[in-house]
Structures are given as structure tokens and as C-alpha cells.
Coordinates of C-alpha atoms in Angstrom, one line a residue:
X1 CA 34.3 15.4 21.4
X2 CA 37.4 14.3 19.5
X3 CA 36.7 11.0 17.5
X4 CA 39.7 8.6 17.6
X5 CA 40.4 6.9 14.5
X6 CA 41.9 3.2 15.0
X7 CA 42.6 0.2 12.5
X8 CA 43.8 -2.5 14.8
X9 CA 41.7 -4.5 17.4
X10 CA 44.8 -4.5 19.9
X11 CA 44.2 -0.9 19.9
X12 CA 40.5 -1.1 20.9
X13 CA 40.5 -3.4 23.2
X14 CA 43.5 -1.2 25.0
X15 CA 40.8 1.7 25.8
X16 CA 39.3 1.7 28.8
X17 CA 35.4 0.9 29.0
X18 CA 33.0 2.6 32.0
X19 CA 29.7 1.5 30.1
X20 CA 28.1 0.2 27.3
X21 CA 30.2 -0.3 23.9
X22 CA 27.5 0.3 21.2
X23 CA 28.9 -0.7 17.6
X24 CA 27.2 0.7 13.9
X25 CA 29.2 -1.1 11.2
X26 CA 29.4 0.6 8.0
X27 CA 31.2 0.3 4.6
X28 CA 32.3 3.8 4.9
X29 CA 31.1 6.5 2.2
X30 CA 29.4 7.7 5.4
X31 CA 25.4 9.7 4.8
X32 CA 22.7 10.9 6.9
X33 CA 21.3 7.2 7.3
X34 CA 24.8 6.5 9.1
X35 CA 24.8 9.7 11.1
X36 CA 21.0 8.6 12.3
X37 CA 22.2 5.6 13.5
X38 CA 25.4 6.9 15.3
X39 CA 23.3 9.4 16.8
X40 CA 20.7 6.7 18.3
X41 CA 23.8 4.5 19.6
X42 CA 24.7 7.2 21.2
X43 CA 21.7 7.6 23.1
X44 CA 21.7 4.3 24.0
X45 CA 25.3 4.1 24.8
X46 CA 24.9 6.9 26.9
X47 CA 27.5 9.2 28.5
X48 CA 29.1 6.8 29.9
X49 CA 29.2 4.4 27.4
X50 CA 31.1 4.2 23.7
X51 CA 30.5 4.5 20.6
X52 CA 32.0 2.7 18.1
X53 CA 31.7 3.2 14.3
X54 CA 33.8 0.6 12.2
X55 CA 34.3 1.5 8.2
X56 CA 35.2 -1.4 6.3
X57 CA 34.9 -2.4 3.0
X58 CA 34.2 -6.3 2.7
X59 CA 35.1 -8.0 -0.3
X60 CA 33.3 -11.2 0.5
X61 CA 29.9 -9.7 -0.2
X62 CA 30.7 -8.5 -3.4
X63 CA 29.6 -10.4 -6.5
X64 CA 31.6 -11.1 -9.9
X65 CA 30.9 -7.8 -11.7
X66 CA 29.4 -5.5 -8.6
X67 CA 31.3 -1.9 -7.7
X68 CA 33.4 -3.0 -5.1
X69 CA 36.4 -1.3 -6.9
X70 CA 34.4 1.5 -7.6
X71 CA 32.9 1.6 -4.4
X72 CA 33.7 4.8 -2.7
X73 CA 36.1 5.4 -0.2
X74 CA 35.7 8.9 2.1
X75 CA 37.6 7.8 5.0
X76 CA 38.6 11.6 6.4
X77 CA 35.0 12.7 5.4
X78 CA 33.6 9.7 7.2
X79 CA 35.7 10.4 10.0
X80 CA 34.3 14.5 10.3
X81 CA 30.8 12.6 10.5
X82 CA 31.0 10.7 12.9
X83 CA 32.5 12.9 15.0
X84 CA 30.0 15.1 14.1
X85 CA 27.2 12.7 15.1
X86 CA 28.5 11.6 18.5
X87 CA 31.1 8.4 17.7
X88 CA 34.2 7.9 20.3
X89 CA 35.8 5.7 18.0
X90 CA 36.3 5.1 14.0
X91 CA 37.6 1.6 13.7
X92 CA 38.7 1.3 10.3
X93 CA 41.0 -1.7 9.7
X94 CA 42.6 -3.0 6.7
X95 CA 41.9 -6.1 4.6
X96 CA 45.0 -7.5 6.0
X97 CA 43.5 -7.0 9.2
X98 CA 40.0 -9.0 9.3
X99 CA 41.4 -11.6 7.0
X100 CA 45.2 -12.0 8.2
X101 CA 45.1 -15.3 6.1
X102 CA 43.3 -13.9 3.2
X103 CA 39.8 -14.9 2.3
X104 CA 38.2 -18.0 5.2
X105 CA 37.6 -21.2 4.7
X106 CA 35.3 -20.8 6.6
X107 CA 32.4 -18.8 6.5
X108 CA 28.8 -18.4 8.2
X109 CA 26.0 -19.8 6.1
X110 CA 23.4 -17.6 5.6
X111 CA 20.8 -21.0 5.1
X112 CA 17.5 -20.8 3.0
X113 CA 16.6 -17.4 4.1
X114 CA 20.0 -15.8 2.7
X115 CA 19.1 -17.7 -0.9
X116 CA 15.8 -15.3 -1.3
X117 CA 15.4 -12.2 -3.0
X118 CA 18.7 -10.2 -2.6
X119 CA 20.5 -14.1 -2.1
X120 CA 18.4 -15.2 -5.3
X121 CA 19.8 -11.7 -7.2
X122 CA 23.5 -11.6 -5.5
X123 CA 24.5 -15.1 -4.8
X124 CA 26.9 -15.7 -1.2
X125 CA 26.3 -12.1 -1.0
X126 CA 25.2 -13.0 2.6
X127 CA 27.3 -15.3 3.8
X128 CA 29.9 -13.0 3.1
X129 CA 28.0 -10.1 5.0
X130 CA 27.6 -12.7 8.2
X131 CA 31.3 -13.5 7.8
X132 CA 32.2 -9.9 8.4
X133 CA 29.7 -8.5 10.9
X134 CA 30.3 -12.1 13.3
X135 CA 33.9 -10.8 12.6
X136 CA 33.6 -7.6 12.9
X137 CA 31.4 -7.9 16.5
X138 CA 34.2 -10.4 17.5
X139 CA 36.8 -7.5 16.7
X140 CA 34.7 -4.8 18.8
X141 CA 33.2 -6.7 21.7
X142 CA 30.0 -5.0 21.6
X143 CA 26.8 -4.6 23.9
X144 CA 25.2 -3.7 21.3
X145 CA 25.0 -3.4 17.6
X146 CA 23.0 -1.3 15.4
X147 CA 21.5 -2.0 11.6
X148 CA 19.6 -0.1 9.6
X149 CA 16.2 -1.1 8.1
X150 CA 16.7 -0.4 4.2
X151 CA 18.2 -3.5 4.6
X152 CA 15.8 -5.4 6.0
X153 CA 17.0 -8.8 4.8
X154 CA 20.7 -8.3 6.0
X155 CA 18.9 -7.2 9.4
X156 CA 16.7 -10.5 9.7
X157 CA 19.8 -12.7 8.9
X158 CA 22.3 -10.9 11.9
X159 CA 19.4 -11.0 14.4
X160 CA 18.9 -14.5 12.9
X161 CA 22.7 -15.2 13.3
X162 CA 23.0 -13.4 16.8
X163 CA 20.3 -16.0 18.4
X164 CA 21.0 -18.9 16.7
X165 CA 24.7 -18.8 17.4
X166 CA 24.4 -17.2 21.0
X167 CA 26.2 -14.4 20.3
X168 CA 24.7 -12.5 23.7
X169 CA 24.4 -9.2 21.7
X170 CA 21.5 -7.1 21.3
X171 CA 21.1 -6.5 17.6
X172 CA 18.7 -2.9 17.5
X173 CA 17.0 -1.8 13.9
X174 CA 16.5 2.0 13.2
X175 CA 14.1 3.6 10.5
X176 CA 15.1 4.0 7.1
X177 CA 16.0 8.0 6.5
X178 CA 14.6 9.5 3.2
X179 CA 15.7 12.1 1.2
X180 CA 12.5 15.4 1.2
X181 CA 11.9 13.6 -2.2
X182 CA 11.4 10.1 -0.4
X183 CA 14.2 8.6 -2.1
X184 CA 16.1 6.2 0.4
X185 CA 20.0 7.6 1.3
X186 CA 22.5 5.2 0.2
X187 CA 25.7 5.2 -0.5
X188 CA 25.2 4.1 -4.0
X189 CA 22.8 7.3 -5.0
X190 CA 25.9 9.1 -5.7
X191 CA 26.0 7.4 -8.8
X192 CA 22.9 8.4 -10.2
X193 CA 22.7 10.9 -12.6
X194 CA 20.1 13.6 -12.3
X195 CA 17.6 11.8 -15.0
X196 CA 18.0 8.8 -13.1
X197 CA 17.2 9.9 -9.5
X198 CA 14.0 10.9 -10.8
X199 CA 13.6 7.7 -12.1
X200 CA 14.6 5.9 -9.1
X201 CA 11.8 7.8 -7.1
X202 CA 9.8 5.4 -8.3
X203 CA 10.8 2.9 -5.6
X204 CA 9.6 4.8 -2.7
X205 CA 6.4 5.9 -5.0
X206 CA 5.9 2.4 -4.6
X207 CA 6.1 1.5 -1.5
X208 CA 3.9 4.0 -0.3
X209 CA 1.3 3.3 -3.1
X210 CA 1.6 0.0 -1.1
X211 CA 1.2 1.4 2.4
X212 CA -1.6 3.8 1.6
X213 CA -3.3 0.8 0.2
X214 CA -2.6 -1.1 2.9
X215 CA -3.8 1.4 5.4
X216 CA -6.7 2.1 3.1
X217 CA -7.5 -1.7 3.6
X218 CA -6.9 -1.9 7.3
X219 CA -9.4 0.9 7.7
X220 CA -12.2 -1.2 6.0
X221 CA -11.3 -3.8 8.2
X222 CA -11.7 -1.7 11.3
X223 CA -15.0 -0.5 9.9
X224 CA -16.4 -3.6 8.8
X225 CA -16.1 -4.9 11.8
X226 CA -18.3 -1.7 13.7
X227 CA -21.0 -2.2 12.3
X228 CA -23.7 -4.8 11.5
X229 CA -23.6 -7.4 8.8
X230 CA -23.3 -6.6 4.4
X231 CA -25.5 -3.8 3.6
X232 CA -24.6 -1.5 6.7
X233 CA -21.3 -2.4 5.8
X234 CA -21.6 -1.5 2.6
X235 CA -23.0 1.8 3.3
X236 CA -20.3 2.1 5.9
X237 CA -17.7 2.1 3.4
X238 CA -19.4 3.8 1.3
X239 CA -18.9 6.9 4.0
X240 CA -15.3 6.6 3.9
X241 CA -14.9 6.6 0.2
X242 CA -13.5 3.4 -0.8
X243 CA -16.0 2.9 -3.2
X244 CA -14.5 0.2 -5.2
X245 CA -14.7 -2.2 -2.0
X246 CA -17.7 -0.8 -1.2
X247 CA -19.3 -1.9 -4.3
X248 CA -18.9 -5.8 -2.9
X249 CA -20.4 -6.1 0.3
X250 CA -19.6 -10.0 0.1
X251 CA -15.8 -8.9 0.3
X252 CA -16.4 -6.6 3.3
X253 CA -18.6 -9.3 5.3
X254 CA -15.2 -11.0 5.0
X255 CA -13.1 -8.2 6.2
X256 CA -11.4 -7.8 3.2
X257 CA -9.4 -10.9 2.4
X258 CA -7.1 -10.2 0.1
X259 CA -5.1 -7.4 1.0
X260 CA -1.6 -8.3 0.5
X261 CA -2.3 -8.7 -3.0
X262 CA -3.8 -5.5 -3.4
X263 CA -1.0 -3.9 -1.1
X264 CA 1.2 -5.5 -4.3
X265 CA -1.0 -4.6 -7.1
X266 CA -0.8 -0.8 -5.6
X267 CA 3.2 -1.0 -5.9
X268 CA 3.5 -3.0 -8.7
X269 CA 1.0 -0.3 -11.0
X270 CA 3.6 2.6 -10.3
X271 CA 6.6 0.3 -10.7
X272 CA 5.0 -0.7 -14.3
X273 CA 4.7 3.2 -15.2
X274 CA 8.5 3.3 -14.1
X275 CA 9.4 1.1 -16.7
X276 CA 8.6 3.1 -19.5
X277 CA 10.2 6.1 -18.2
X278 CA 13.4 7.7 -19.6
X279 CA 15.8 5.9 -18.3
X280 CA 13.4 2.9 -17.5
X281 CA 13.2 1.3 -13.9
X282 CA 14.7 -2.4 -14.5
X283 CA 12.5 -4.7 -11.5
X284 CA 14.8 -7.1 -9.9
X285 CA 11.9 -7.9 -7.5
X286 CA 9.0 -6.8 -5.5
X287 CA 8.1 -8.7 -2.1
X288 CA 5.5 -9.1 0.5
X289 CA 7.3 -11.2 3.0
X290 CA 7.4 -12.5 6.4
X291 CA 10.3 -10.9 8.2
X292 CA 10.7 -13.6 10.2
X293 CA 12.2 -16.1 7.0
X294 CA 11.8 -13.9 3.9
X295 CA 9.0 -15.7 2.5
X296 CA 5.8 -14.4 0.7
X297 CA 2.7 -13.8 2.8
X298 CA -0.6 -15.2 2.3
X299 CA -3.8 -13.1 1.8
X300 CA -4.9 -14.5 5.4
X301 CA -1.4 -13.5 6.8
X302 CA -1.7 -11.2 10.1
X303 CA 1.2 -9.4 12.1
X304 CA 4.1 -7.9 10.7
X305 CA 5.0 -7.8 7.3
X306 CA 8.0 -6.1 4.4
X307 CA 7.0 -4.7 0.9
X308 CA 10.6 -4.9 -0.6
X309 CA 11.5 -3.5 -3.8
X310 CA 15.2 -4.0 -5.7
X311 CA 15.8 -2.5 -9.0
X312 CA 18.1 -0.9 -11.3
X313 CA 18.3 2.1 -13.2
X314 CA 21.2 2.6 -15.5
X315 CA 24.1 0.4 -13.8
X316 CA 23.1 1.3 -10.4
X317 CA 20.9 -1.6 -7.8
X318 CA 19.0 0.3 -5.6
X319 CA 16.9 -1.6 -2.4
X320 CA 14.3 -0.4 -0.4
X321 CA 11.3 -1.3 1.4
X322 CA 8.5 -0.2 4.3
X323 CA 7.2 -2.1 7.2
X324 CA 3.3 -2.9 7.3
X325 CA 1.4 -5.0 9.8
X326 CA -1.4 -6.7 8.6
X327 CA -4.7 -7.2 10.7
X328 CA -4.4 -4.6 13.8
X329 CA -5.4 -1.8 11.8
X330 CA -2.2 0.7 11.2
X331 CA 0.8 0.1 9.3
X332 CA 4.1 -0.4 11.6
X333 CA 5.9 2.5 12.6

């Protein structure tokens, strides 16, 4: 397959389409994480279908002082990629083109969920990332569009956008990929020196301190529950090794309330190490939220459920997080 590289709409829009157009929109600087999700709109697209990768570089989302001069361009490399991984088309146009009349007066307003966590940190950072994706899917007439989860916030807001604005598109959310180390690929890693990548481990180390206490928790839940009232509880725990909720058999009549904040207590112990590390992890924020609005999560909270993490180390933000699903017993997949 021969990957077609395009930077006006006219010239999209003058292929022919058979089947379904499937769309992953990237800021170029293309990874693994991209290739992932250009392999899985492939699938979806099908052989008959298209695939679409658009490489853009949006100044709207970029705050006073963040690297969007410095962010890096690879557009031949990005190109080979997605060739590589199964695109039909690299739509690549310039600024001139998505904003003919420069920067728009108007813009989509992310509301109250685009002023938490990453909104609270990067102010009209996402109304300038709706701008350009309702753009952007405008531009490339989609059937469908993929996103992936590291950025679980920008996700929630474009399915957010998508049905509130009847956009008729199906928005699709694919896995985070990891480095072996666990470290979430990025675009931005490239800027981390070698001391600092270890450092920045620390984010994933705490998510999954999160998620093994989480799962840990769930467990008790689904035991306590087996088995007769307090002391065979108790005992029942007791078999499975979690001795320190063992030890209160009031807690486990209860199944456990509580575990949110002991699914943040578990992240927040490794982030505190990370801070006194050489070069220290700077928190930004860590989050048990409701994906549905962003907002924190009560300790009776069940169903579905983000630990997110932002941070810096050196001059580089890093985000990441890990779906959980609180009160069925397994941590989301």
C-alpha cells in the first residue's frame, strides 16, 4: 500500500469512497501509540474502507509559554508510519488551511468539564482542541474517528461534543500503549533526558499502585460478600492475605467502603517518593474521576472510574492515567 500524502480538503473529498472513511487525528511526531490506532482504524475501516491519518499542529491549544514552537515536526517520518501501519491517506494541511481567516471568533466551548484538571492546569487548552477536531472531522467527513485513551479528558469532551452537537460520528477509544518499562509513548518523551525518564516512571508506578489496590479491594468485596457475616469474614480475608483489612471486620461487614481513597492513597505514596528523587517528580494533579464529567468520585461511587496523573519533570508535562471500575469486582480492561 502506497500512502497518499494530501494538505487540502478539495483534494480529499475528490477521492473516491467504496466504504467506511475512518479518521485518527494526530499532531504529527508520529509513535507506536499512533501506529496502534491506525492499525485498529484499519480494521474497522476494512478493505473496503479508508483510512485517514490527518497531522496538524493546532496552535489554539497551546498555552502562553508551552512547546508549540518546539514541538516536533517529522512529517516524512510520519508519513513512512503510517504507511507502514495501514493509512490510505496522510492529510496534512497548513495553518493557512484550517484557519483561512486566521484564528475564529468562534470557537467550541468546552463548558465546566473542560475547566477541570488539564482545563484548571492549561486554560482554553480545550476549547482550542474542540475547535480543531469539529474542524478537522468537518474537513475529512468521517464515519468514524479514533482517540486515544492517555488522554482521557480530551476523549470525554469529543464524545461529549459529538452527541451534544449531533455530529452523527462514532467517536472509538483505544488502550493506552506503554513502553516494556510502563512508561506511556508520547510525543513529548523525546524530551526527556535519560535521568528523567526514570523519574517519570513514577507515573505509571502509580497508577498501577492504584489499580493493584483497587483490585486488591474489589477482591475483598467479592469475598466478603461469600461468606457469612464479621468473623468468617474476617477469617476469609485473612486467607487471602490482606491482613490489614482483615484486621477490621467492621470494615469488611461493609464491603469495604472506602476504596477510592485507598485506590489514591496507593498512588499518591509512590508519587510522594518521586518527589524526592533526582530530578524530582513536580505533581500537577492526581484524580479519581467520573469519566462521564471529570469530577471526583465518592467512596460509595460504583461503575467506571479514571486515576489520572499530570506532572512535570524538568520542563516536560507528562499525563497519564488507567481505567478502574468500581463495585463489579475487576478493574476495566
Amino acid at each position: 500500500m502506497t500512502t497518499t500524502l494530501l494538505s487540502t480538503a478539495d483534494e480529499l473529498h475528490a477521492r473516491t469512497r467504496t466504504g467506511r472513511r475512518a479518521v485518527v487525528m494526530t499532531m504529527g511526531a508520529l509513535h507506536e501509540g499512533h501506529a496502534t490506532l491506525v492499525r485498529t482504524a484499519r480494521e474497522i475501516a476494512g478493505s473496503d474502507g479508508e483510512v485517514v491519518v490527518t497531522v496538524f499542529v493546532n496552535p489554539l491549544q497551546f498555552g502562553a509559554g508551552e512547546d508549540l514552537d518546539r514541538y516536533p515536526r517529522t512529517l516524512d517520518a510520519d508519513v513512512k508510519l503510517a504507511e507502514l501501519s495501514g493509512a490510505d491517506v496522510v492529510f496534512a494541511p497548513s495553518v493557512d488551511k484550517v484557519y483561512p481567516g486566521g484564528e475564529p471568533q468562534v470557537r467550541i466551548s468546552a463548558g465546566p468539564m473542560g475547566e477541570r484538571l488539564e482545563g484548571t492546569s492549561r486554560p482554553g487548552h480545550f476549547d482550542g482542541m474542540l475547535t480543531v477536531v469539529a474542524k478537522l472531522l468537518h474537513l475529512t467527513r468521517p464515519d468514524v474517528a479514533l482517540f486515544g485513551q492517555k488522554d482521557a479528558q480530551q476523549l470525554a469532551l469529543i464524545r461529549r461534543m459529538v452527541r451534544d452537537l449531533n455530529f452523527g460520528i462514532e467517536i472509538v477509544g483505544v488502550p493506552t500503549v506503554r513502553e516494556d518499562d510502563g512508561l506511556a509513548l508520547s510525543s513529548r518523551n523525546r524530551y526527556l533526558s535519560p535521568e528523567q525518564r526514570r523519574t517519570a516512571l513514577s507515573l505509571s508506578r502509580a497508577l498501577f499502585a492504584g489499580s493493584d489496590r483497587h483490585a486488591a479491594q474489589e477482591a475483598l468485596r467479592a469475598r466478603a460478600r461469600e461468606v457469612p457475616a464479621t468473623h468468617a469474614r474476617a477469617e476469609a480475608l485473612s486467607a487471602i492475605g490482606e491482613s490489614r483489612a482483615a484486621a477490621d471486620a467492621h470494615a469488611v461487614a461493609k464491603a469495604l467502603p472506602g476504596a477510592p481513597s485507598a485506590v489514591r492513597a496507593a498512588a499518591r505514596l509512590v508519587l510522594d517518593d518521586a518527589a524526592r528523587l533526582s530530578p524530582p517528580l513536580e505533581l500537577d494533579y492526581l484524580a479519581l474521576v467520573d469519566p462521564s464529567d471529570f469530577t471526583e468520585i465518592d467512596d460509595d461511587f460504583t461503575g467506571e472510574a479514571v486515576l489520572a496523573i499530570a506532572a512535570r519533570v524538568g520542563t516536560t508535562r507528562l499525563i497519564d492515567n488507567i481505567p478502574l471500575v468500581f463495585g463489579t469486582f475487576g478493574a476495566a480492561s
